[in-house]
Amino acid sequence: MNNVFVFGSINMDFVFSLDRLPKIGETMKANDFFMTPGGKGANQAIACRRQGINTLMLGCVGSDQLSKIAVHSLLESAVDCRYLDITDNYSVGVASIMLTNSDNRIITHSGANSNQNPNRIKEILEKEAHPGDYFLSQLEIPLPDVISAFKCAKTLNLITVLNAAPAVKLPKELLHLIDILVVNETEFRVLSKFDVKSDSLIKSGAQKLLLSGIKSILLTLGINGSIFIDYDNFVKVPAYKDKVVDTTAAGDTYIGSFIASLIYNKNILESMKFASAAASLAIMKKGAQVSIPSYEEVKAFIKQKGEIL
Ligand code: RIB
């Protein structure tokens, strides 16, 4: 079975539950606060692993106490952390998350996530990766390091997945190295300059991205479901309509579960349905990694919904 290499961020999340967002100059009391491991890279690695896929986490943490908690969470889920870098020069990346009703707003500070070593990533991939393995990154680590790693991943015939979050304009040299671009509504708008208000706008935006060299696009639209587009397919899957407690890491859960399902030889449609079920379970619980379901939980949820996958 193929492996997944996740090159990305590892954070500690500081989560504040609020009735509403503060106004300018206002100090507000939160209804609830908790600190919990997160980071898009680490969340996606855990999502893959909890679906039973051998997953290696590549990234950087500090030597501070919070870094240790963040790494412990990865190890607890059996993510392979042998190649994690540890630096004394930075502390762990952090995210401040404001939860209001069912929505969230996130501010991050890179910390050790800014201290990647692209030459080492190349050495690790050359040693450990095999053609057909997946290579997954996000943009909470420096863009030049992502580009360098994607060049190496493509040379080794890995399947590359970029979750372009947080969204920035992507350089041409990266675009043709991306097999699957995963974006939400905001990121799609930044990259394609098209809105997601209708299928025809989405098709036009996706066409623009495909022409730039990206092989396929997976658009995640929260309660409006998800859409996969390449030159031959336009596949749309609705979201499950369950109670939303916290959407943090729902996208990360979707991505990790989607890749896991592809590795289990399921097709695009089946994998999107599986990923939607996993994401739906994730939003029923508060927190990032703590909310990511196991393979058995996703299977049971799908069965309970009366579906066969
Ligand atoms: O995608 C959710 C994640 O974004 C959080 O865990 C936070 O760390 C930020 O990176």
mmCIF file of C-alpha atoms in Angstrom, residues 58-174:
data_model
loop_
_atom_site.group_PDB
_atom_site.id
_atom_site.type_symbol
_atom_site.label_atom_id
_atom_site.label_comp_id
_atom_site.label_asym_id
_atom_site.label_seq_id
_atom_site.Cartn_x
_atom_site.Cartn_y
_atom_site.Cartn_z
ATOM 1 C CA LEU A 58 7.923 16.212 7.639
ATOM 2 C CA GLY A 59 8.222 19.597 9.297
ATOM 3 C CA CYS A 60 9.813 21.503 12.134
ATOM 4 C CA VAL A 61 9.020 22.140 15.795
ATOM 5 C CA GLY A 62 10.902 23.853 18.608
ATOM 6 C CA SER A 63 12.336 22.348 21.774
ATOM 7 C CA ASP A 64 9.750 24.096 23.979
ATOM 8 C CA GLN A 65 7.048 22.368 26.018
ATOM 9 C CA LEU A 66 4.251 23.181 23.535
ATOM 10 C CA SER A 67 6.263 21.616 20.705
ATOM 11 C CA LYS A 68 6.473 18.432 22.766
ATOM 12 C CA ILE A 69 2.683 18.395 23.209
ATOM 13 C CA ALA A 70 2.196 18.910 19.453
ATOM 14 C CA VAL A 71 4.564 16.049 18.567
ATOM 15 C CA HIS A 72 3.020 13.802 21.215
ATOM 16 C CA SER A 73 -0.348 14.189 19.509
ATOM 17 C CA LEU A 74 1.121 13.026 16.180
ATOM 18 C CA LEU A 75 2.857 10.082 17.850
ATOM 19 C CA GLU A 76 -0.309 9.118 19.722
ATOM 20 C CA SER A 77 -2.028 8.711 16.349
ATOM 21 C CA ALA A 78 0.934 6.635 15.103
ATOM 22 C CA VAL A 79 2.114 9.195 12.549
ATOM 23 C CA ASP A 80 5.746 8.484 11.655
ATOM 24 C CA CYS A 81 7.740 11.399 13.161
ATOM 25 C CA ARG A 82 11.246 9.987 12.645
ATOM 26 C CA TYR A 83 12.222 12.783 10.305
ATOM 27 C CA LEU A 84 10.795 15.784 12.179
ATOM 28 C CA ASP A 85 13.274 18.627 12.637
ATOM 29 C CA ILE A 86 13.667 20.124 16.093
ATOM 30 C CA THR A 87 15.195 23.579 16.453
ATOM 31 C CA ASP A 88 16.283 25.545 19.539
ATOM 32 C CA ASN A 89 15.884 28.822 17.648
ATOM 33 C CA TYR A 90 12.075 28.904 17.422
ATOM 34 C CA SER A 91 9.110 27.795 19.468
ATOM 35 C CA VAL A 92 6.209 25.839 17.995
ATOM 36 C CA GLY A 93 3.877 27.487 15.467
ATOM 37 C CA VAL A 94 0.697 28.827 17.053
ATOM 38 C CA ALA A 95 -2.822 29.612 15.940
ATOM 39 C CA SER A 96 -5.356 31.831 17.647
ATOM 40 C CA ILE A 97 -8.826 30.561 16.769
ATOM 41 C CA MET A 98 -11.986 32.546 17.436
ATOM 42 C CA LEU A 99 -15.088 30.347 17.386
ATOM 43 C CA THR A 100 -18.419 32.072 16.976
ATOM 44 C CA ASN A 101 -21.515 29.904 16.532
ATOM 45 C CA SER A 102 -20.530 27.478 13.822
ATOM 46 C CA ASP A 103 -17.800 29.599 12.249
ATOM 47 C CA ASN A 104 -14.136 30.194 12.921
ATOM 48 C CA ARG A 105 -11.477 32.807 12.228
ATOM 49 C CA ILE A 106 -7.826 31.841 12.494
ATOM 50 C CA ILE A 107 -4.603 33.839 12.897
ATOM 51 C CA THR A 108 -1.330 31.915 12.834
ATOM 52 C CA HIS A 109 2.270 32.659 13.723
ATOM 53 C CA SER A 110 4.745 30.389 11.944
ATOM 54 C CA GLY A 111 7.372 29.904 14.675
ATOM 55 C CA ALA A 112 9.357 26.754 13.867
ATOM 56 C CA ASN A 113 7.232 26.176 10.727
ATOM 57 C CA SER A 114 9.327 28.886 9.055
ATOM 58 C CA ASN A 115 12.512 26.905 9.648
ATOM 59 C CA GLN A 116 12.298 24.088 7.052
ATOM 60 C CA ASN A 117 15.273 22.360 5.475
ATOM 61 C CA PRO A 118 14.430 21.599 1.806
ATOM 62 C CA ASN A 119 17.681 19.697 1.182
ATOM 63 C CA ARG A 120 16.860 17.335 4.001
ATOM 64 C CA ILE A 121 13.325 16.836 2.643
ATOM 65 C CA LYS A 122 14.885 15.853 -0.691
ATOM 66 C CA GLU A 123 17.190 13.344 1.020
ATOM 67 C CA ILE A 124 14.291 11.829 2.991
ATOM 68 C CA LEU A 125 12.096 11.470 -0.104
ATOM 69 C CA GLU A 126 14.935 9.934 -2.114
ATOM 70 C CA LYS A 127 15.467 7.415 0.675
ATOM 71 C CA GLU A 128 11.882 6.598 1.686
ATOM 72 C CA ALA A 129 9.420 7.394 -1.121
ATOM 73 C CA HIS A 130 8.257 5.090 -3.918
ATOM 74 C CA PRO A 131 6.453 5.938 -7.169
ATOM 75 C CA GLY A 132 2.722 6.252 -6.493
ATOM 76 C CA ASP A 133 3.162 7.488 -2.912
ATOM 77 C CA TYR A 134 1.353 10.734 -2.113
ATOM 78 C CA PHE A 135 3.127 13.990 -1.275
ATOM 79 C CA LEU A 136 0.920 16.538 0.475
ATOM 80 C CA SER A 137 1.659 20.146 1.491
ATOM 81 C CA GLN A 138 -0.134 23.296 2.539
ATOM 82 C CA LEU A 139 1.025 26.912 2.622
ATOM 83 C CA GLU A 140 1.654 27.395 6.342
ATOM 84 C CA ILE A 141 5.325 26.661 5.607
ATOM 85 C CA PRO A 142 7.538 28.817 3.320
ATOM 86 C CA LEU A 143 6.456 28.716 -0.345
ATOM 87 C CA PRO A 144 10.026 28.286 -1.739
ATOM 88 C CA ASP A 145 10.391 25.145 0.403
ATOM 89 C CA VAL A 146 7.078 23.783 -0.926
ATOM 90 C CA ILE A 147 8.240 24.417 -4.505
ATOM 91 C CA SER A 148 11.562 22.697 -3.913
ATOM 92 C CA ALA A 149 9.835 19.687 -2.316
ATOM 93 C CA PHE A 150 7.245 19.428 -5.128
ATOM 94 C CA LYS A 151 10.061 19.408 -7.737
ATOM 95 C CA CYS A 152 11.673 16.508 -5.946
ATOM 96 C CA ALA A 153 8.334 14.704 -5.416
ATOM 97 C CA LYS A 154 7.522 14.904 -9.138
ATOM 98 C CA THR A 155 11.002 13.685 -10.116
ATOM 99 C CA LEU A 156 10.325 10.628 -7.934
ATOM 100 C CA ASN A 157 6.888 10.097 -9.549
ATOM 101 C CA LEU A 158 4.897 10.816 -6.412
ATOM 102 C CA ILE A 159 1.297 12.046 -6.611
ATOM 103 C CA THR A 160 1.345 15.643 -5.426
ATOM 104 C CA VAL A 161 -1.487 17.321 -3.531
ATOM 105 C CA LEU A 162 -1.361 20.984 -2.565
ATOM 106 C CA ASN A 163 -3.878 22.442 -0.140
ATOM 107 C CA ALA A 164 -3.382 26.123 -1.018
ATOM 108 C CA ALA A 165 -4.213 27.384 2.468
ATOM 109 C CA PRO A 166 -3.728 30.118 3.426
ATOM 110 C CA ALA A 167 -4.115 31.280 -0.176
ATOM 111 C CA VAL A 168 -1.355 33.198 -1.946
ATOM 112 C CA LYS A 169 -0.720 33.681 -5.651
ATOM 113 C CA LEU A 170 1.181 30.591 -6.816
ATOM 114 C CA PRO A 171 4.242 30.921 -9.083
ATOM 115 C CA LYS A 172 4.126 29.286 -12.532
ATOM 116 C CA GLU A 173 6.947 26.868 -11.713
ATOM 117 C CA LEU A 174 4.753 25.296 -9.007
#
